[in-house]
PDB file of C-alpha atoms in Angstrom:
ATOM      1  CA  UNK A  28     205.319 219.510  14.965  1.00 48.00           C
ATOM      2  CA  UNK A  29     208.595 217.725  15.516  1.00 51.00           C
ATOM      3  CA  UNK A  30     211.101 219.533  17.678  1.00 61.00           C
ATOM      4  CA  UNK A  31     214.152 220.725  15.778  1.00 65.00           C
ATOM      5  CA  UNK A  32     217.319 219.231  17.222  1.00 63.00           C
ATOM      6  CA  UNK A  33     220.414 221.448  17.175  1.00 68.00           C
ATOM      7  CA  UNK A  34     223.569 220.029  15.589  1.00 72.00           C
ATOM      8  CA  UNK A  35     226.065 218.596  18.089  1.00 68.00           C
ATOM      9  CA  UNK A  36     228.604 221.356  17.445  1.00 70.00           C
ATOM     10  CA  UNK A  37     226.043 224.049  18.392  1.00 73.00           C
ATOM     11  CA  UNK A  38     225.102 222.159  21.547  1.00 76.00           C
ATOM     12  CA  UNK A  39     228.741 221.828  22.602  1.00 80.00           C
ATOM     13  CA  UNK A  40     229.767 225.388  21.665  1.00 80.00           C
ATOM     14  CA  UNK A  41     228.791 226.963  25.047  1.00 81.00           C
ATOM     15  CA  UNK A  42     230.847 224.350  26.910  1.00 85.00           C
ATOM     16  CA  UNK A  43     233.894 225.038  24.733  1.00 85.00           C
ATOM     17  CA  UNK A  44     233.545 228.768  25.434  1.00 86.00           C
ATOM     18  CA  UNK A  45     233.512 228.369  29.224  1.00 87.00           C
ATOM     19  CA  UNK A  46     236.077 225.542  29.277  1.00 89.00           C
ATOM     20  CA  UNK A  47     239.215 227.787  29.479  1.00 90.00           C
ATOM     21  CA  UNK A  48     237.796 229.750  32.404  1.00 89.00           C
ATOM     22  CA  UNK A  49     236.638 226.596  34.180  1.00 90.00           C
ATOM     23  CA  UNK A  50     240.072 225.009  33.651  1.00 92.00           C
ATOM     24  CA  UNK A  51     241.830 227.983  35.245  1.00 92.00           C
ATOM     25  CA  UNK A  52     239.261 228.047  38.063  1.00 87.00           C
ATOM     26  CA  UNK A  53     239.731 224.330  38.679  1.00 90.00           C
ATOM     27  CA  UNK A  54     243.538 224.436  38.676  1.00 89.00           C
ATOM     28  CA  UNK A  55     243.989 227.539  40.831  1.00 87.00           C
ATOM     29  CA  UNK A  56     240.871 227.460  43.057  1.00 85.00           C
ATOM     30  CA  UNK A  57     239.170 224.067  43.241  1.00 87.00           C
ATOM     31  CA  UNK A  58     242.297 221.866  43.364  1.00 89.00           C
ATOM     32  CA  UNK A  59     244.141 223.947  46.010  1.00 84.00           C
ATOM     33  CA  UNK A  60     240.963 224.034  48.123  1.00 84.00           C
ATOM     34  CA  UNK A  61     240.582 220.245  47.983  1.00 87.00           C
ATOM     35  CA  UNK A  62     244.299 219.719  48.541  1.00 87.00           C
ATOM     36  CA  UNK A  63     244.081 221.919  51.643  1.00 87.00           C
ATOM     37  CA  UNK A  64     242.002 219.205  53.343  1.00 89.00           C
ATOM     38  CA  UNK A  65     244.774 216.724  52.587  1.00 89.00           C
ATOM     39  CA  UNK A  66     247.634 218.970  53.745  1.00 89.00           C
ATOM     40  CA  UNK A  67     245.824 219.643  57.042  1.00 90.00           C
ATOM     41  CA  UNK A  68     246.574 216.028  58.015  1.00 91.00           C
ATOM     42  CA  UNK A  69     250.329 216.482  57.455  1.00 89.00           C
ATOM     43  CA  UNK A  70     253.125 218.527  58.956  1.00 87.00           C
ATOM     44  CA  UNK A  71     255.666 220.358  56.798  1.00 79.00           C
ATOM     45  CA  UNK A  72     258.043 223.260  57.262  1.00 74.00           C
ATOM     46  CA  UNK A  73     259.256 223.563  53.674  1.00 72.00           C
ATOM     47  CA  UNK A  74     256.345 222.567  51.413  1.00 70.00           C
ATOM     48  CA  UNK A  75     258.302 219.655  49.906  1.00 74.00           C
ATOM     49  CA  UNK A  76     258.513 217.001  52.594  1.00 78.00           C
ATOM     50  CA  UNK A  77     255.395 216.044  54.557  1.00 82.00           C
ATOM     51  CA  UNK A  78     254.864 213.876  57.604  1.00 87.00           C
ATOM     52  CA  UNK A  79     251.434 212.439  58.395  1.00 89.00           C
ATOM     53  CA  UNK A  80     250.174 213.647  61.768  1.00 88.00           C
ATOM     54  CA  UNK A  81     246.441 212.866  61.530  1.00 86.00           C
ATOM     55  CA  UNK A  82     244.318 215.258  63.566  1.00 89.00           C
ATOM     56  CA  UNK A  83     247.283 216.739  65.467  1.00 92.00           C
ATOM     57  CA  UNK A  84     247.068 220.027  63.545  1.00 92.00           C
ATOM     58  CA  UNK A  85     243.440 220.474  64.542  1.00 94.00           C
ATOM     59  CA  UNK A  86     244.259 219.708  68.166  1.00 94.00           C
ATOM     60  CA  UNK A  87     247.049 222.259  68.079  1.00 93.00           C
ATOM     61  CA  UNK A  88     244.796 224.763  66.324  1.00 93.00           C
ATOM     62  CA  UNK A  89     241.974 224.538  68.852  1.00 94.00           C
ATOM     63  CA  UNK A  90     244.484 224.718  71.694  1.00 93.00           C
ATOM     64  CA  UNK A  91     246.098 227.883  70.341  1.00 92.00           C
ATOM     65  CA  UNK A  92     245.063 231.089  72.110  1.00 93.00           C
ATOM     66  CA  UNK A  93     245.993 233.160  69.042  1.00 93.00           C
ATOM     67  CA  UNK A  94     243.512 231.159  66.959  1.00 94.00           C
ATOM     68  CA  UNK A  95     240.657 231.870  69.351  1.00 95.00           C
ATOM     69  CA  UNK A  96     241.630 235.527  69.536  1.00 95.00           C
ATOM     70  CA  UNK A  97     241.592 235.750  65.739  1.00 95.00           C
ATOM     71  CA  UNK A  98     238.290 233.853  65.613  1.00 95.00           C
ATOM     72  CA  UNK A  99     236.715 236.244  68.129  1.00 95.00           C
ATOM     73  CA  UNK A 100     237.939 239.331  66.277  1.00 96.00           C
ATOM     74  CA  UNK A 101     236.712 237.843  62.997  1.00 96.00           C
ATOM     75  CA  UNK A 102     233.272 237.098  64.422  1.00 96.00           C
ATOM     76  CA  UNK A 103     232.857 240.623  65.803  1.00 96.00           C
ATOM     77  CA  UNK A 104     234.017 242.098  62.504  1.00 97.00           C
ATOM     78  CA  UNK A 105     231.705 239.903  60.400  1.00 97.00           C
ATOM     79  CA  UNK A 106     228.592 240.580  62.501  1.00 96.00           C
ATOM     80  CA  UNK A 107     229.186 244.350  62.495  1.00 97.00           C
ATOM     81  CA  UNK A 108     230.090 244.414  58.812  1.00 97.00           C
ATOM     82  CA  UNK A 109     227.107 242.331  57.650  1.00 96.00           C
ATOM     83  CA  UNK A 110     224.526 244.219  59.715  1.00 96.00           C
ATOM     84  CA  UNK A 111     225.807 247.728  59.028  1.00 97.00           C
ATOM     85  CA  UNK A 112     226.687 247.233  55.346  1.00 96.00           C
ATOM     86  CA  UNK A 113     223.302 245.643  54.612  1.00 96.00           C
ATOM     87  CA  UNK A 114     221.433 248.431  56.415  1.00 95.00           C
ATOM     88  CA  UNK A 115     223.509 251.115  54.666  1.00 96.00           C
ATOM     89  CA  UNK A 116     223.037 249.454  51.270  1.00 95.00           C
ATOM     90  CA  UNK A 117     219.254 249.305  51.739  1.00 95.00           C
ATOM     91  CA  UNK A 118     219.161 252.976  52.711  1.00 93.00           C
ATOM     92  CA  UNK A 119     221.331 254.041  49.784  1.00 93.00           C
ATOM     93  CA  UNK A 120     219.384 251.877  47.343  1.00 93.00           C
ATOM     94  CA  UNK A 121     216.117 253.480  48.458  1.00 91.00           C
ATOM     95  CA  UNK A 122     217.650 256.941  48.122  1.00 91.00           C
ATOM     96  CA  UNK A 123     219.336 256.380  44.758  1.00 89.00           C
ATOM     97  CA  UNK A 124     216.211 254.939  43.145  1.00 88.00           C
ATOM     98  CA  UNK A 125     214.313 258.174  43.883  1.00 85.00           C
ATOM     99  CA  UNK A 126     214.169 261.001  41.396  1.00 82.00           C
ATOM    100  CA  UNK A 127     216.820 263.221  42.952  1.00 81.00           C
ATOM    101  CA  UNK A 128     219.137 265.703  41.299  1.00 83.00           C
ATOM    102  CA  UNK A 129     222.517 264.322  40.138  1.00 82.00           C
ATOM    103  CA  UNK A 130     221.380 260.773  40.854  1.00 81.00           C
ATOM    104  CA  UNK A 131     223.806 259.299  38.322  1.00 85.00           C
ATOM    105  CA  UNK A 132     226.701 261.198  39.888  1.00 88.00           C
ATOM    106  CA  UNK A 133     225.953 259.897  43.376  1.00 86.00           C
ATOM    107  CA  UNK A 134     225.564 256.355  42.074  1.00 87.00           C
ATOM    108  CA  UNK A 135     229.037 256.599  40.526  1.00 89.00           C
ATOM    109  CA  UNK A 136     230.528 258.105  43.705  1.00 89.00           C
ATOM    110  CA  UNK A 137     229.253 255.319  45.948  1.00 89.00           C
ATOM    111  CA  UNK A 138     230.331 252.618  43.489  1.00 91.00           C
ATOM    112  CA  UNK A 139     233.828 254.031  42.892  1.00 92.00           C
ATOM    113  CA  UNK A 140     235.513 252.385  45.950  1.00 92.00           C
ATOM    114  CA  UNK A 141     234.487 248.981  44.587  1.00 92.00           C
ATOM    115  CA  UNK A 142     236.835 249.551  41.653  1.00 92.00           C
ATOM    116  CA  UNK A 143     239.868 250.418  43.788  1.00 92.00           C
ATOM    117  CA  UNK A 144     242.505 247.922  44.886  1.00 93.00           C
ATOM    118  CA  UNK A 145     242.002 246.786  48.513  1.00 93.00           C
ATOM    119  CA  UNK A 146     245.724 247.274  49.155  1.00 94.00           C
ATOM    120  CA  UNK A 147     245.535 250.864  47.903  1.00 94.00           C
ATOM    121  CA  UNK A 148     242.449 251.453  50.059  1.00 95.00           C
ATOM    122  CA  UNK A 149     244.290 250.200  53.149  1.00 94.00           C
ATOM    123  CA  UNK A 150     247.264 252.472  52.458  1.00 94.00           C
ATOM    124  CA  UNK A 151     245.006 255.444  51.693  1.00 93.00           C
ATOM    125  CA  UNK A 152     242.982 255.163  54.888  1.00 94.00           C
ATOM    126  CA  UNK A 153     246.146 254.441  56.853  1.00 92.00           C
ATOM    127  CA  UNK A 154     247.467 257.832  55.736  1.00 92.00           C
ATOM    128  CA  UNK A 155     244.147 259.560  56.476  1.00 92.00           C
ATOM    129  CA  UNK A 156     243.944 258.094  60.001  1.00 91.00           C
ATOM    130  CA  UNK A 157     247.621 258.337  60.929  1.00 88.00           C
ATOM    131  CA  UNK A 158     247.912 259.848  64.412  1.00 80.00           C
ATOM    132  CA  UNK A 159     250.689 262.417  64.002  1.00 79.00           C
ATOM    133  CA  UNK A 160     250.264 263.751  60.473  1.00 79.00           C
ATOM    134  CA  UNK A 161     247.132 262.032  59.195  1.00 81.00           C
ATOM    135  CA  UNK A 162     244.665 263.938  57.067  1.00 86.00           C
ATOM    136  CA  UNK A 163     241.720 263.544  59.444  1.00 88.00           C
ATOM    137  CA  UNK A 164     243.530 264.631  62.618  1.00 85.00           C
ATOM    138  CA  UNK A 165     245.209 267.521  60.795  1.00 86.00           C
ATOM    139  CA  UNK A 166     241.894 268.693  59.343  1.00 84.00           C
ATOM    140  CA  UNK A 167     240.139 268.861  62.713  1.00 84.00           C
ATOM    141  CA  UNK A 168     243.203 269.731  64.803  1.00 85.00           C
ATOM    142  CA  UNK A 169     242.939 266.639  66.997  1.00 85.00           C
ATOM    143  CA  UNK A 170     245.291 263.795  67.943  1.00 81.00           C
ATOM    144  CA  UNK A 171     243.200 260.631  68.058  1.00 86.00           C
ATOM    145  CA  UNK A 172     245.002 257.283  67.813  1.00 87.00           C
ATOM    146  CA  UNK A 173     242.568 255.714  65.385  1.00 90.00           C
ATOM    147  CA  UNK A 174     244.821 252.748  64.691  1.00 90.00           C
ATOM    148  CA  UNK A 175     246.601 252.328  68.028  1.00 89.00           C
ATOM    149  CA  UNK A 176     243.561 251.656  70.208  1.00 89.00           C
ATOM    150  CA  UNK A 177     242.194 248.115  69.885  1.00 90.00           C
ATOM    151  CA  UNK A 178     238.390 248.684  69.864  1.00 92.00           C
ATOM    152  CA  UNK A 179     238.783 251.895  67.870  1.00 94.00           C
ATOM    153  CA  UNK A 180     241.000 250.181  65.274  1.00 94.00           C
ATOM    154  CA  UNK A 181     238.441 247.388  64.918  1.00 95.00           C
ATOM    155  CA  UNK A 182     235.657 249.948  64.442  1.00 95.00           C
ATOM    156  CA  UNK A 183     237.744 251.767  61.822  1.00 95.00           C
ATOM    157  CA  UNK A 184     238.333 248.470  60.016  1.00 96.00           C
ATOM    158  CA  UNK A 185     234.587 247.835  59.897  1.00 96.00           C
ATOM    159  CA  UNK A 186     233.991 251.359  58.571  1.00 96.00           C
ATOM    160  CA  UNK A 187     236.591 251.018  55.815  1.00 96.00           C
ATOM    161  CA  UNK A 188     235.184 247.619  54.813  1.00 96.00           C
ATOM    162  CA  UNK A 189     231.705 249.121  54.521  1.00 96.00           C
ATOM    163  CA  UNK A 190     233.072 252.060  52.532  1.00 96.00           C
ATOM    164  CA  UNK A 191     234.736 249.588  50.160  1.00 95.00           C
ATOM    165  CA  UNK A 192     231.785 247.293  49.507  1.00 96.00           C
ATOM    166  CA  UNK A 193     228.558 249.179  50.151  1.00 95.00           C
ATOM    167  CA  UNK A 194     228.430 250.458  46.565  1.00 94.00           C
ATOM    168  CA  UNK A 195     228.334 246.912  45.178  1.00 95.00           C
ATOM    169  CA  UNK A 196     225.637 245.804  47.607  1.00 96.00           C
ATOM    170  CA  UNK A 197     223.654 248.964  46.845  1.00 95.00           C
ATOM    171  CA  UNK A 198     223.760 248.120  43.144  1.00 94.00           C
ATOM    172  CA  UNK A 199     222.338 244.654  43.832  1.00 94.00           C
ATOM    173  CA  UNK A 200     219.548 246.060  46.004  1.00 95.00           C
ATOM    174  CA  UNK A 201     218.734 248.757  43.454  1.00 94.00           C
ATOM    175  CA  UNK A 202     218.162 246.013  40.908  1.00 92.00           C
ATOM    176  CA  UNK A 203     215.857 244.284  43.394  1.00 91.00           C
ATOM    177  CA  UNK A 204     213.919 247.511  44.064  1.00 91.00           C
ATOM    178  CA  UNK A 205     213.450 248.197  40.367  1.00 89.00           C
ATOM    179  CA  UNK A 206     211.971 244.721  39.975  1.00 87.00           C
ATOM    180  CA  UNK A 207     209.109 245.472  42.417  1.00 86.00           C
ATOM    181  CA  UNK A 208     205.832 246.197  40.652  1.00 86.00           C
ATOM    182  CA  UNK A 209     204.649 249.735  41.375  1.00 84.00           C
ATOM    183  CA  UNK A 210     201.059 248.551  41.672  1.00 87.00           C
ATOM    184  CA  UNK A 211     201.833 247.254  45.169  1.00 86.00           C
ATOM    185  CA  UNK A 212     202.700 250.754  46.317  1.00 86.00           C
ATOM    186  CA  UNK A 213     199.622 252.225  44.633  1.00 87.00           C
ATOM    187  CA  UNK A 214     197.422 249.715  46.440  1.00 89.00           C
ATOM    188  CA  UNK A 215     199.130 250.504  49.756  1.00 87.00           C
ATOM    189  CA  UNK A 216     198.616 254.255  49.251  1.00 88.00           C
ATOM    190  CA  UNK A 217     194.942 253.706  48.480  1.00 88.00           C
ATOM    191  CA  UNK A 218     194.657 251.799  51.774  1.00 84.00           C
ATOM    192  CA  UNK A 219     196.175 254.775  53.587  1.00 86.00           C
ATOM    193  CA  UNK A 220     199.563 253.231  54.375  1.00 85.00           C
ATOM    194  CA  UNK A 221     202.275 255.672  55.462  1.00 88.00           C
ATOM    195  CA  UNK A 222     205.749 255.779  53.907  1.00 85.00           C
ATOM    196  CA  UNK A 223     207.125 253.674  56.767  1.00 89.00           C
ATOM    197  CA  UNK A 224     204.312 251.144  56.457  1.00 89.00           C
ATOM    198  CA  UNK A 225     204.874 250.864  52.714  1.00 88.00           C
ATOM    199  CA  UNK A 226     208.577 250.275  53.329  1.00 87.00           C
ATOM    200  CA  UNK A 227     208.084 247.697  56.098  1.00 89.00           C
ATOM    201  CA  UNK A 228     205.107 245.798  54.685  1.00 87.00           C
ATOM    202  CA  UNK A 229     205.725 246.099  50.928  1.00 88.00           C
ATOM    203  CA  UNK A 230     209.358 246.870  50.155  1.00 89.00           C
ATOM    204  CA  UNK A 231     211.108 244.668  52.702  1.00 89.00           C
ATOM    205  CA  UNK A 232     209.091 241.461  52.104  1.00 88.00           C
ATOM    206  CA  UNK A 233     209.506 241.759  48.328  1.00 89.00           C
ATOM    207  CA  UNK A 234     213.173 242.692  48.711  1.00 91.00           C
ATOM    208  CA  UNK A 235     213.919 239.783  51.050  1.00 90.00           C
ATOM    209  CA  UNK A 236     215.451 237.429  48.402  1.00 89.00           C
ATOM    210  CA  UNK A 237     217.785 240.187  47.195  1.00 92.00           C
ATOM    211  CA  UNK A 238     218.661 241.130  50.762  1.00 92.00           C
ATOM    212  CA  UNK A 239     219.519 237.498  51.456  1.00 92.00           C
ATOM    213  CA  UNK A 240     222.000 237.571  48.566  1.00 92.00           C
ATOM    214  CA  UNK A 241     223.614 240.689  50.029  1.00 94.00           C
ATOM    215  CA  UNK A 242     223.795 239.114  53.499  1.00 94.00           C
ATOM    216  CA  UNK A 243     225.478 235.966  52.142  1.00 93.00           C
ATOM    217  CA  UNK A 244     227.945 237.912  49.975  1.00 94.00           C
ATOM    218  CA  UNK A 245     228.832 240.314  52.796  1.00 95.00           C
ATOM    219  CA  UNK A 246     229.270 237.428  55.233  1.00 95.00           C
ATOM    220  CA  UNK A 247     231.690 235.653  52.886  1.00 94.00           C
ATOM    221  CA  UNK A 248     233.541 238.923  52.263  1.00 95.00           C
ATOM    222  CA  UNK A 249     233.794 239.556  55.999  1.00 95.00           C
ATOM    223  CA  UNK A 250     235.278 236.154  56.772  1.00 95.00           C
ATOM    224  CA  UNK A 251     237.801 236.573  53.937  1.00 93.00           C
ATOM    225  CA  UNK A 252     238.924 240.070  54.944  1.00 94.00           C
ATOM    226  CA  UNK A 253     242.701 240.359  54.821  1.00 94.00           C
ATOM    227  CA  UNK A 254     244.349 242.551  52.161  1.00 92.00           C
ATOM    228  CA  UNK A 255     243.090 246.008  53.130  1.00 94.00           C
ATOM    229  CA  UNK A 256     243.266 245.119  56.847  1.00 95.00           C
ATOM    230  CA  UNK A 257     246.890 244.038  56.523  1.00 94.00           C
ATOM    231  CA  UNK A 258     247.930 247.304  54.866  1.00 94.00           C
ATOM    232  CA  UNK A 259     245.751 249.398  57.192  1.00 94.00           C
ATOM    233  CA  UNK A 260     246.575 248.004  60.645  1.00 92.00           C
ATOM    234  CA  UNK A 261     248.888 245.024  60.069  1.00 91.00           C
ATOM    235  CA  UNK A 262     246.618 243.086  62.418  1.00 90.00           C
ATOM    236  CA  UNK A 263     247.307 245.369  65.351  1.00 87.00           C
ATOM    237  CA  UNK A 264     247.250 246.809  67.832  1.00 89.00           C
ATOM    238  CA  UNK A 265     248.037 243.713  69.881  1.00 87.00           C
ATOM    239  CA  UNK A 266     246.066 241.451  67.531  1.00 89.00           C
ATOM    240  CA  UNK A 267     242.831 243.459  67.771  1.00 92.00           C
ATOM    241  CA  UNK A 268     242.396 243.313  63.988  1.00 94.00           C
ATOM    242  CA  UNK A 269     244.131 240.004  63.306  1.00 94.00           C
ATOM    243  CA  UNK A 270     241.447 238.006  61.540  1.00 95.00           C
ATOM    244  CA  UNK A 271     241.352 234.372  60.483  1.00 95.00           C
ATOM    245  CA  UNK A 272     242.882 234.825  57.039  1.00 95.00           C
ATOM    246  CA  UNK A 273     245.848 236.713  58.487  1.00 95.00           C
ATOM    247  CA  UNK A 274     246.308 233.993  61.112  1.00 95.00           C
ATOM    248  CA  UNK A 275     246.422 231.410  58.295  1.00 94.00           C
ATOM    249  CA  UNK A 276     248.779 233.552  56.221  1.00 93.00           C
ATOM    250  CA  UNK A 277     251.232 234.127  59.041  1.00 92.00           C
ATOM    251  CA  UNK A 278     251.474 230.426  59.927  1.00 90.00           C
ATOM    252  CA  UNK A 279     251.896 229.437  56.279  1.00 88.00           C
ATOM    253  CA  UNK A 280     254.437 232.017  55.141  1.00 86.00           C
ATOM    254  CA  UNK A 281     256.210 233.349  58.220  1.00 83.00           C
ATOM    255  CA  UNK A 282     258.869 231.564  60.246  1.00 79.00           C
ATOM    256  CA  UNK A 283     258.361 229.043  61.687  1.00 81.00           C
ATOM    257  CA  UNK A 284     256.437 227.795  58.653  1.00 85.00           C
ATOM    258  CA  UNK A 285     253.556 225.482  59.577  1.00 88.00           C
ATOM    259  CA  UNK A 286     251.721 224.493  56.407  1.00 88.00           C
ATOM    260  CA  UNK A 287     249.678 221.807  58.131  1.00 90.00           C
ATOM    261  CA  UNK A 288     248.433 224.146  60.847  1.00 91.00           C
ATOM    262  CA  UNK A 289     247.624 226.850  58.292  1.00 92.00           C
ATOM    263  CA  UNK A 290     245.715 224.320  56.174  1.00 92.00           C
ATOM    264  CA  UNK A 291     243.770 223.189  59.228  1.00 93.00           C
ATOM    265  CA  UNK A 292     242.812 226.808  59.847  1.00 94.00           C
ATOM    266  CA  UNK A 293     241.726 227.116  56.203  1.00 93.00           C
ATOM    267  CA  UNK A 294     239.546 224.021  56.525  1.00 93.00           C
ATOM    268  CA  UNK A 295     237.892 225.384  59.671  1.00 94.00           C
ATOM    269  CA  UNK A 296     237.287 228.721  57.954  1.00 94.00           C
ATOM    270  CA  UNK A 297     235.846 227.013  54.866  1.00 92.00           C
ATOM    271  CA  UNK A 298     233.521 224.837  56.934  1.00 93.00           C
ATOM    272  CA  UNK A 299     232.358 227.850  58.940  1.00 93.00           C
ATOM    273  CA  UNK A 300     231.549 229.892  55.822  1.00 93.00           C
ATOM    274  CA  UNK A 301     229.895 226.914  54.124  1.00 92.00           C
ATOM    275  CA  UNK A 302     227.743 226.077  57.154  1.00 94.00           C
ATOM    276  CA  UNK A 303     226.621 229.678  57.697  1.00 92.00           C
ATOM    277  CA  UNK A 304     225.833 230.061  53.988  1.00 90.00           C
ATOM    278  CA  UNK A 305     223.657 226.954  54.109  1.00 90.00           C
ATOM    279  CA  UNK A 306     221.878 228.248  57.209  1.00 90.00           C
ATOM    280  CA  UNK A 307     221.201 231.604  55.553  1.00 85.00           C
ATOM    281  CA  UNK A 308     220.010 229.922  52.374  1.00 82.00           C
ATOM    282  CA  UNK A 309     217.752 227.534  54.295  1.00 86.00           C
ATOM    283  CA  UNK A 310     216.319 230.359  56.385  1.00 80.00           C
ATOM    284  CA  UNK A 311     215.677 232.461  53.274  1.00 75.00           C
ATOM    285  CA  UNK A 312     213.903 229.610  51.471  1.00 74.00           C
ATOM    286  CA  UNK A 313     211.868 228.844  54.578  1.00 73.00           C
ATOM    287  CA  UNK A 314     210.767 232.470  54.869  1.00 68.00           C
ATOM    288  CA  UNK A 315     209.764 232.513  51.197  1.00 65.00           C
ATOM    289  CA  UNK A 316     207.598 229.424  51.644  1.00 60.00           C
ATOM    290  CA  UNK A 317     205.631 230.938  54.556  1.00 57.00           C
TER     291      UNK A 317
END
């Protein structure tokens, strides 16, 4: 039987439907990202006149102590955020896929922070953790400087980031858990496997592709952290929570304006995220092929 060929207008219809969104994405995301590579080779203090400086911005960037401080803080934040948010999301996904009372309510509660504005979240937790009249210190009658001690402020930032995003990652992992055939668990029970053995030898291997997605998404989110951090700590104390995006922002929009240096920082951040994403993807595919 001959294959029926769709008319050209039906074949092109999906492309016309996505074209407006792709146009906006290209103009406001793709083009600025590509242009950032170009601007990183120039120096400008007003955004209108540019002077070619070659690799001077990168030399200045890698020789800047503030850059390395921001890079170190970012790395610590990303590692803690990825590990803890992934572990918490797996635990919550396992719990919320069980037949427990008010399961729908708890699913909504954990997902609610995902819907809130990051700026609002930063302001809200800033009020809760304020030293003198904050809600947490007032509730327990203590006077802990949650946001004025460097390591403690960094830990608080990690906690708030997890609180913000764990609901979304839990939702992804719940979808992965519901896609696992129950016959695997029945077979494991018949072989006498304990609950822990079923989790480690059945759930985790079959959930690995979904977990990889969560790891990649959380890693990208961690490297891009800025809005809630800026309203929560402002990058302090003493730069303890100044991450890469804030470093780029401050050099691009605060005096003295250094668009070239900020663009160089953006390029380094992009290359770091891209390289780590490729490594994670390669590792995940390699594990699947074993």
